[in-house]
Amino acid sequence: MVQDRIEFIREDIQALQDQGLYITIRTIGSPQEGWVTVDGQRVLNFCSNNYLGLANHPRMKEAAKKAIDDLGVGPGAVRSIAGTMSIHLELEKRLAEFKQVEGAISFQSGFSANLAVIPALVGRGDIIFSDELNHASIIDGSRLSRAKIVRYEHCNPGSLREVIEQETEFRRRLIISDGVFSMDGDIAPMDKLADIADEYGIPVMTDDAHGEGVLGRGGRGIVDHFDVHGRVDVEVGTLSKAFGVMGGYVAGRKEVVEWLRQQGRPFLFSSASTPADVAACIAAVDLLEESTELVGRLWDNTRYFKTEMKNLGFDTGQSETPITPIMLGEASLAFAFSKKLFEEGLFAMALGFPTVPRGKARIRVMLSAMHSREDLDTALGIFKKVGRELDVV
Ligand SMILES: Cc1ncc(COP(=O)(O)O)c(C=O)c1O
């Protein structure tokens, strides 16, 4: 009999199942809107990063369709060889203007933007000061760089200062922090990080994936929120959350952008985003620049839902943004809670260890401009019912 060469995978999958860590992936059968069809059931959507409802916006779809008619469906090559089209450069110009920075460079995703920029800025013999709750793509980009990674306490400028003082053996240094933290919805103290960066002469980088389209004037992001324009050297963004499409970018100083065109490996060795994606992203910038209505609605919904959940007796943690954790403690309770929510017609994911620390399991609610007040009231009614049934409130 032929030896089964992938038996180890079967064993590892079984181990995940035994530990309750196996991820069950739900299938969406409708566009990303306030209500979605999940595994055939119509439910309220509280799982999406589609903060502004742009993923199925008529203007965005129109722009994508036109780009297909004008430019086709594929870029044909990696950007440095023959895949850079004028539409890619137009998006970069528009993003730089929107973010009020010197330049921007686009990538295929936010994840690949982090994999591109960190190894381009630091390498062996260098050091990265990283918030302990930074996103997986920052962690992977940092590991790829081969720089030493020193973690500081979450959102704690004092702790950052301490590790900077302790670590003196290095060539180059880099401070990296998420802007908005994706599991807790809290905001990095970017003004204080910029002060420390100035004081020690260290470049500072932020990943604004959940701040883009959410924080700052008209959704211009965390740098605008703290009014630290020109004091954050590198801003990574994603185009797959509030922008509603797909892609990522790095915005900031023109030298950083120029350097990434020479050294960013996902730019040099992976094909460019499609014309349709890029055109839709340009339409997203148009919509954000034309009106602050969607961002305003997102924040109205966020304030209303959070206040009412607190009134019902739920613990919404440290969140200051539309990412709203409903803290439940044990993972088994969080998973049971999510299941019951779904049975009642509400789709919100339970998160447990290892995604969040042990004993800090939660339901993560993602608020959006897509929901009407009636949707939010329906959701609050469901949370109240399930919370009582499971003795949480
Ligand atoms: C903080 C952060 N950075 C980067 C990413 C990756 O972005 P993308 O989905 O565009 O690859 C995410 C997505 O979950 C994120 O939350």
XYZ file of N, CA and C in Angstrom, residues 216-387:
516
model
N -11.346 60.479 11.713
C -10.869 61.701 11.057
C -11.945 62.372 10.221
N -11.610 63.543 9.686
C -12.590 64.288 8.877
C -12.928 63.502 7.620
N -14.212 63.208 7.451
C -14.674 62.478 6.264
C -13.995 61.136 6.097
N -13.521 60.531 7.202
C -12.912 59.198 7.123
C -11.467 59.209 6.649
N -10.740 60.315 6.908
C -9.357 60.398 6.425
C -8.371 59.597 7.284
N -8.852 59.020 8.372
C -8.024 58.072 9.117
C -7.430 58.612 10.401
N -6.601 57.793 11.026
C -6.126 58.089 12.384
C -5.220 59.322 12.440
N -4.433 59.526 11.404
C -3.515 60.680 11.412
C -4.328 61.973 11.445
N -5.398 61.993 10.691
C -6.281 63.163 10.701
C -7.021 63.264 12.034
N -7.435 62.133 12.579
C -8.150 62.105 13.867
C -7.338 62.817 14.954
N -6.023 62.550 14.985
C -5.161 63.169 16.004
C -4.496 64.453 15.496
N -4.779 64.812 14.259
C -4.141 65.956 13.619
C -2.609 65.893 13.754
N -2.065 64.749 13.343
C -0.599 64.598 13.368
C -0.068 64.469 11.929
N -0.684 65.233 11.040
C -0.231 65.210 9.637
C 1.264 65.538 9.551
N 1.969 64.735 8.744
C 3.400 64.966 8.545
C 4.267 64.389 9.651
N 3.658 63.849 10.705
C 4.462 63.327 11.828
C 4.429 61.806 11.902
N 3.663 61.165 11.011
C 3.658 59.694 10.931
C 4.249 59.356 9.570
N 5.362 58.620 9.579
C 6.130 58.456 8.341
C 5.462 57.531 7.336
N 4.794 56.485 7.852
C 4.207 55.491 6.954
C 2.800 55.145 7.426
N 1.836 55.238 6.509
C 0.470 54.784 6.811
C 0.137 53.653 5.849
N -0.201 52.500 6.437
C -0.673 51.382 5.610
C -2.190 51.439 5.621
N -2.787 51.188 4.478
C -4.247 51.178 4.431
C -4.745 49.954 3.695
N -5.994 49.627 3.920
C -6.609 48.577 3.119
C -7.784 49.182 2.360
N -8.058 48.614 1.211
C -9.188 49.084 0.396
C -10.343 48.096 0.483
N -10.202 47.118 1.392
C -11.200 46.042 1.473
C -12.182 46.218 2.625
N -12.015 47.274 3.413
C -12.931 47.464 4.541
C -13.869 48.635 4.212
N -13.623 49.823 4.772
C -14.544 50.933 4.493
C -14.626 51.248 2.989
N -13.532 51.047 2.266
C -13.553 51.350 0.828
C -14.376 50.323 0.049
N -14.669 49.209 0.660
C -15.626 48.253 0.107
C -15.132 47.397 -1.044
N -13.833 47.451 -1.372
C -13.379 46.719 -2.557
C -12.327 45.676 -2.164
N -11.119 45.865 -2.584
C -10.042 44.898 -2.411
C -8.759 45.632 -2.737
N -7.732 45.429 -1.954
C -6.459 46.080 -2.238
C -5.911 46.729 -0.978
N -4.688 47.213 -1.091
C -4.072 47.888 0.046
C -3.172 48.990 -0.467
N -2.646 49.787 0.429
C -1.711 50.828 -0.021
C -0.818 51.282 1.123
N 0.251 51.939 0.732
C 1.128 52.594 1.694
C 1.144 54.068 1.313
N 0.901 54.922 2.285
C 0.877 56.358 2.024
C 1.856 57.039 2.965
N 2.461 58.102 2.493
C 3.377 58.823 3.378
C 4.386 59.642 2.612
N 5.627 59.618 3.112
C 6.691 60.424 2.519
C 7.030 59.915 1.112
N 7.394 60.836 0.221
C 7.610 60.427 -1.178
C 8.797 59.466 -1.331
N 9.784 59.612 -0.423
C 10.938 58.703 -0.514
C 10.540 57.272 -0.165
N 9.603 57.134 0.782
C 9.155 55.785 1.166
C 8.459 55.134 -0.029
N 7.615 55.914 -0.698
C 6.876 55.385 -1.846
C 7.849 55.023 -2.978
N 8.803 55.899 -3.224
C 9.795 55.634 -4.275
C 10.581 54.357 -3.953
N 10.950 54.220 -2.689
C 11.722 53.046 -2.243
C 10.918 51.764 -2.434
N 9.605 51.847 -2.152
C 8.758 50.655 -2.300
C 8.602 50.254 -3.772
N 8.646 51.225 -4.665
C 8.589 50.872 -6.095
C 9.853 50.106 -6.516
N 10.931 50.287 -5.758
C 12.175 49.564 -6.039
C 12.293 48.270 -5.238
N 11.735 48.273 -4.020
C 12.047 47.196 -3.076
C 10.849 46.423 -2.521
N 9.631 46.877 -2.781
C 8.465 46.202 -2.190
C 8.193 44.900 -2.923
N 8.466 43.772 -2.284
C 8.439 42.504 -3.026
C 7.053 42.138 -3.583
N 5.963 42.365 -2.863
C 4.655 42.079 -3.482
C 4.359 42.996 -4.677
N 5.013 44.150 -4.735
C 4.890 45.048 -5.892
C 5.691 44.491 -7.066
N 6.885 43.954 -6.743
C 7.813 43.509 -7.781
C 7.525 42.107 -8.295
N 6.872 41.279 -7.458
C 6.763 39.858 -7.812
C 5.349 39.308 -7.773
N 4.332 40.170 -7.733
C 2.958 39.672 -7.743
C 2.138 40.635 -8.600
N 1.251 40.089 -9.408
C 0.551 40.934 -10.382
C -0.292 42.019 -9.714
N -0.533 43.065 -10.475
C -1.255 44.240 -9.970
C -2.736 43.931 -9.778
N -3.419 44.810 -9.044
C -4.874 44.685 -8.884
C -5.552 44.874 -10.237
N -6.773 44.360 -10.347
C -7.468 44.442 -11.640
C -8.005 45.862 -11.875
N -8.186 46.240 -13.147
C -8.744 47.574 -13.447
C -10.086 47.792 -12.748
N -10.920 46.757 -12.667
C -12.245 46.933 -12.046
C -12.100 47.279 -10.562
N -11.220 46.557 -9.866
C -10.996 46.855 -8.442
C -10.494 48.287 -8.263
N -9.522 48.647 -9.097
C -8.899 49.973 -8.951
C -9.917 51.075 -9.251
N -10.711 50.870 -10.290
C -11.715 51.889 -10.646
C -12.733 52.040 -9.513
N -13.127 50.925 -8.911
C -14.092 50.997 -7.805
C -13.463 51.739 -6.620
N -12.186 51.525 -6.387
C -11.511 52.239 -5.283
C -11.480 53.745 -5.547
N -11.262 54.118 -6.799
C -11.285 55.558 -7.141
C -12.694 56.112 -6.875
N -13.710 55.325 -7.234
C -15.092 55.767 -6.981
C -15.326 55.927 -5.471
N -14.697 55.064 -4.657
C -14.837 55.182 -3.195
C -14.233 56.498 -2.712
N -13.068 56.865 -3.256
C -12.451 58.146 -2.875
C -13.373 59.292 -3.290
N -13.937 59.197 -4.505
C -14.889 60.233 -4.961
C -16.013 60.389 -3.942
N -16.610 59.258 -3.559
C -17.765 59.306 -2.649
C -17.369 59.910 -1.300
N -16.200 59.528 -0.791
C -15.754 60.060 0.499
C -15.467 61.557 0.417
N -14.910 61.986 -0.730
C -14.595 63.410 -0.868
C -15.848 64.262 -1.095
N -16.852 63.646 -1.716
C -18.077 64.413 -2.028
C -18.941 64.681 -0.808
N -18.968 63.744 0.126
C -19.923 63.872 1.228
C -19.458 63.102 2.464
N -19.791 63.657 3.630
C -19.446 62.956 4.871
C -20.671 62.212 5.430
N -21.714 62.121 4.616
C -22.968 61.547 5.102
C -22.804 60.099 5.591
N -22.108 59.281 4.813
C -21.981 57.864 5.195
C -21.168 57.713 6.478
N -20.081 58.479 6.569
C -19.257 58.404 7.786
C -20.090 58.870 8.985
N -20.881 59.917 8.779
C -21.749 60.426 9.848
C -22.750 59.363 10.295
N -23.343 58.671 9.308
C -24.331 57.639 9.645
C -23.677 56.478 10.394
N -22.453 56.130 9.970
C -21.715 55.058 10.667
C -21.560 55.407 12.147
N -21.186 56.672 12.419
C -20.957 57.078 13.812
C -22.267 57.212 14.588
N -23.339 57.673 13.928
C -24.645 57.719 14.611
C -25.045 56.306 15.039
N -24.905 55.361 14.110
C -25.264 53.970 14.418
C -24.394 53.420 15.552
N -23.106 53.761 15.494
C -22.169 53.262 16.508
C -22.561 53.779 17.891
N -22.795 55.084 17.979
C -23.135 55.673 19.284
C -24.432 55.089 19.823
N -25.443 54.994 18.949
C -26.752 54.501 19.382
C -26.641 53.055 19.890
N -26.025 52.203 19.097
C -25.956 50.782 19.460
C -25.171 50.571 20.756
N -24.036 51.254 20.863
C -23.186 51.069 22.056
C -23.933 51.531 23.311
N -24.561 52.703 23.228
C -25.279 53.238 24.390
C -26.381 52.271 24.812
N -27.155 51.791 23.836
C -28.277 50.908 24.177
C -27.783 49.558 24.710
N -26.674 49.063 24.167
C -26.132 47.783 24.687
C -25.677 47.958 26.135
N -25.069 49.094 26.433
C -24.639 49.347 27.830
C -25.878 49.448 28.716
N -26.926 50.134 28.224
C -28.164 50.241 29.006
C -28.764 48.869 29.288
N -28.571 47.936 28.345
C -29.088 46.577 28.561
C -28.216 45.799 29.552
N -27.037 46.339 29.866
C -26.161 45.679 30.842
C -25.006 44.904 30.227
N -24.782 45.063 28.910
C -23.654 44.357 28.280
C -22.359 45.136 28.476
N -21.246 44.390 28.515
C -19.915 44.978 28.648
C -19.312 45.090 27.250
N -19.095 46.334 26.773
C -18.544 46.504 25.423
C -17.050 46.861 25.448
N -16.376 46.499 26.509
C -14.914 46.604 26.578
C -14.394 48.020 26.409
N -13.238 48.126 25.752
C -12.528 49.418 25.616
C -12.834 50.112 24.295
N -13.785 49.602 23.555
C -13.984 50.096 22.189
C -14.344 51.581 22.129
N -13.731 52.258 21.151
C -14.073 53.671 20.897
C -14.523 53.840 19.451
N -14.717 52.739 18.753
C -14.974 52.780 17.303
C -16.143 51.843 16.958
N -16.492 51.725 15.665
C -17.587 50.812 15.302
C -17.304 49.335 15.604
N -16.064 48.965 15.841
C -15.772 47.577 16.245
C -16.206 47.448 17.705
N -17.236 46.637 17.954
C -17.808 46.595 19.304
C -17.771 45.178 19.869
N -16.819 44.909 20.770
C -16.808 43.576 21.373
C -17.870 43.486 22.471
N -18.574 42.374 22.525
C -19.500 42.126 23.622
C -18.801 41.079 24.481
N -18.212 41.527 25.582
C -17.330 40.670 26.364
C -18.147 39.615 27.123
N -17.741 38.334 26.945
C -18.502 37.250 27.573
C -17.648 36.349 28.461
N -16.333 36.374 28.287
C -15.451 35.582 29.167
C -15.064 34.249 28.560
N -15.856 33.219 28.840
C -15.485 31.872 28.376
C -15.855 31.670 26.907
N -14.958 30.978 26.195
C -15.186 30.752 24.761
C -16.469 29.956 24.531
N -16.748 28.982 25.410
C -17.944 28.150 25.209
C -19.204 29.019 25.252
N -19.216 30.003 26.152
C -20.373 30.906 26.245
C -20.479 31.760 24.970
N -19.335 32.264 24.509
C -19.345 33.118 23.308
C -19.861 32.334 22.097
N -19.412 31.088 21.957
C -19.853 30.295 20.797
C -21.344 29.962 20.904
N -21.812 29.647 22.123
C -23.241 29.356 22.318
C -24.066 30.610 22.029
N -23.539 31.771 22.442
C -24.223 33.053 22.251
C -24.378 33.335 20.747
N -23.283 33.158 20.015
C -23.300 33.436 18.583
C -24.295 32.514 17.869
N -24.334 31.254 18.305
C -25.243 30.274 17.684
C -26.698 30.699 17.904
N -26.992 31.116 19.123
C -28.367 31.526 19.426
C -28.736 32.805 18.676
N -27.778 33.737 18.572
C -28.037 34.960 17.804
C -28.428 34.598 16.374
N -27.678 33.655 15.827
C -27.934 33.249 14.440
C -29.327 32.637 14.315
N -29.692 31.810 15.273
C -31.037 31.190 15.237
C -32.132 32.261 15.287
N -31.788 33.383 15.958
C -32.777 34.476 16.071
C -32.704 35.440 14.887
N -31.735 35.198 13.972
C -31.677 36.027 12.762
C -30.608 37.106 12.783
N -29.546 36.909 13.586
C -28.470 37.905 13.648
C -27.118 37.204 13.495
N -26.328 37.712 12.566
C -25.034 37.106 12.252
C -23.922 37.942 12.887
N -23.309 37.418 13.963
C -22.165 38.084 14.610
C -21.246 36.996 15.138
N -19.968 37.136 14.843
C -19.020 36.058 15.148
C -18.588 36.040 16.602
N -18.384 34.830 17.115
C -17.764 34.651 18.431
C -16.258 34.541 18.221
N -15.483 35.184 19.082
C -14.026 35.082 19.002
C -13.502 34.571 20.339
N -12.693 33.523 20.269
C -12.098 32.978 21.495
C -10.612 32.793 21.301
N -9.936 32.200 22.288
C -8.516 31.905 22.192
C -8.280 31.017 20.958
N -7.247 31.189 20.150
C -6.102 32.090 20.312
C -6.292 33.469 19.653
N -7.453 33.740 19.053
C -7.635 35.054 18.406
C -7.618 36.169 19.452
N -8.202 35.882 20.621
C -8.156 36.830 21.753
C -7.654 36.051 22.970
N -7.168 36.749 24.022
C -6.617 36.008 25.169
C -7.665 35.090 25.833
N -7.187 34.054 26.508
C -8.085 33.147 27.245
C -8.901 33.945 28.259
N -10.162 33.571 28.410
C -11.026 34.248 29.382
C -11.570 35.576 28.876
N -11.203 35.942 27.632
C -11.688 37.216 27.071
C -12.473 36.976 25.787
N -13.169 35.844 25.760
C -13.963 35.533 24.569
C -15.102 36.547 24.451
N -15.559 36.723 23.242
C -16.518 37.787 22.983
C -17.295 37.534 21.687
N -18.356 38.297 21.540
C -18.997 38.439 20.229
C -18.447 39.754 19.687
N -18.025 39.745 18.431
C -17.569 41.016 17.862
C -18.629 41.548 16.899
N -19.190 42.682 17.262
C -20.190 43.332 16.419
C -19.499 44.407 15.586
N -19.708 44.357 14.291
C -19.157 45.384 13.406
C -20.321 46.272 12.961
N -20.294 47.516 13.404
C -21.387 48.423 13.018
C -21.096 49.031 11.650
N -22.147 49.514 11.026
C -22.004 49.974 9.649
C -23.063 51.027 9.325
N -22.749 51.833 8.320
C -23.745 52.805 7.838
C -24.887 52.104 7.112
N -24.721 50.796 6.849
C -25.743 50.049 6.097
C -27.005 49.823 6.911
N -26.900 49.868 8.243
C -28.053 49.516 9.069
C -28.983 50.710 9.292
N -30.285 50.445 9.238
C -31.272 51.477 9.581
C -31.477 51.427 11.101
N -32.142 52.451 11.636
C -32.439 52.463 13.067
C -33.293 51.234 13.446
N -34.193 50.887 12.520
C -35.049 49.707 12.746
C -34.195 48.429 12.837
N -33.182 48.315 11.965
C -32.273 47.151 12.026
C -31.592 47.099 13.401
N -31.129 48.256 13.860
C -30.408 48.281 15.141
C -31.344 47.902 16.281
N -32.585 48.383 16.223
C -33.545 48.020 17.276
C -33.847 46.522 17.246
N -33.952 45.971 16.037
C -34.157 44.516 15.924
C -32.973 43.789 16.577
N -31.771 44.251 16.267
C -30.568 43.614 16.819
C -30.553 43.719 18.345
N -30.889 44.898 18.858
C -30.876 45.086 20.320
C -31.887 44.140 20.983
N -33.042 43.961 20.349
C -34.058 43.042 20.877
C -33.519 41.613 20.926
N -32.806 41.226 19.873
C -32.247 39.859 19.832
C -31.169 39.697 20.904
N -30.286 40.697 21.027
C -29.239 40.614 22.069
C -29.863 40.497 23.458
N -30.925 41.285 23.683
C -31.579 41.264 25.001
C -32.132 39.860 25.283
N -32.819 39.291 24.297
C -33.442 37.968 24.470
C -32.366 36.898 24.753
N -31.340 36.874 23.899
C -30.304 35.847 24.052
C -29.513 36.093 25.346
N -29.233 37.368 25.659
C -28.505 37.708 26.896
C -29.236 37.196 28.126
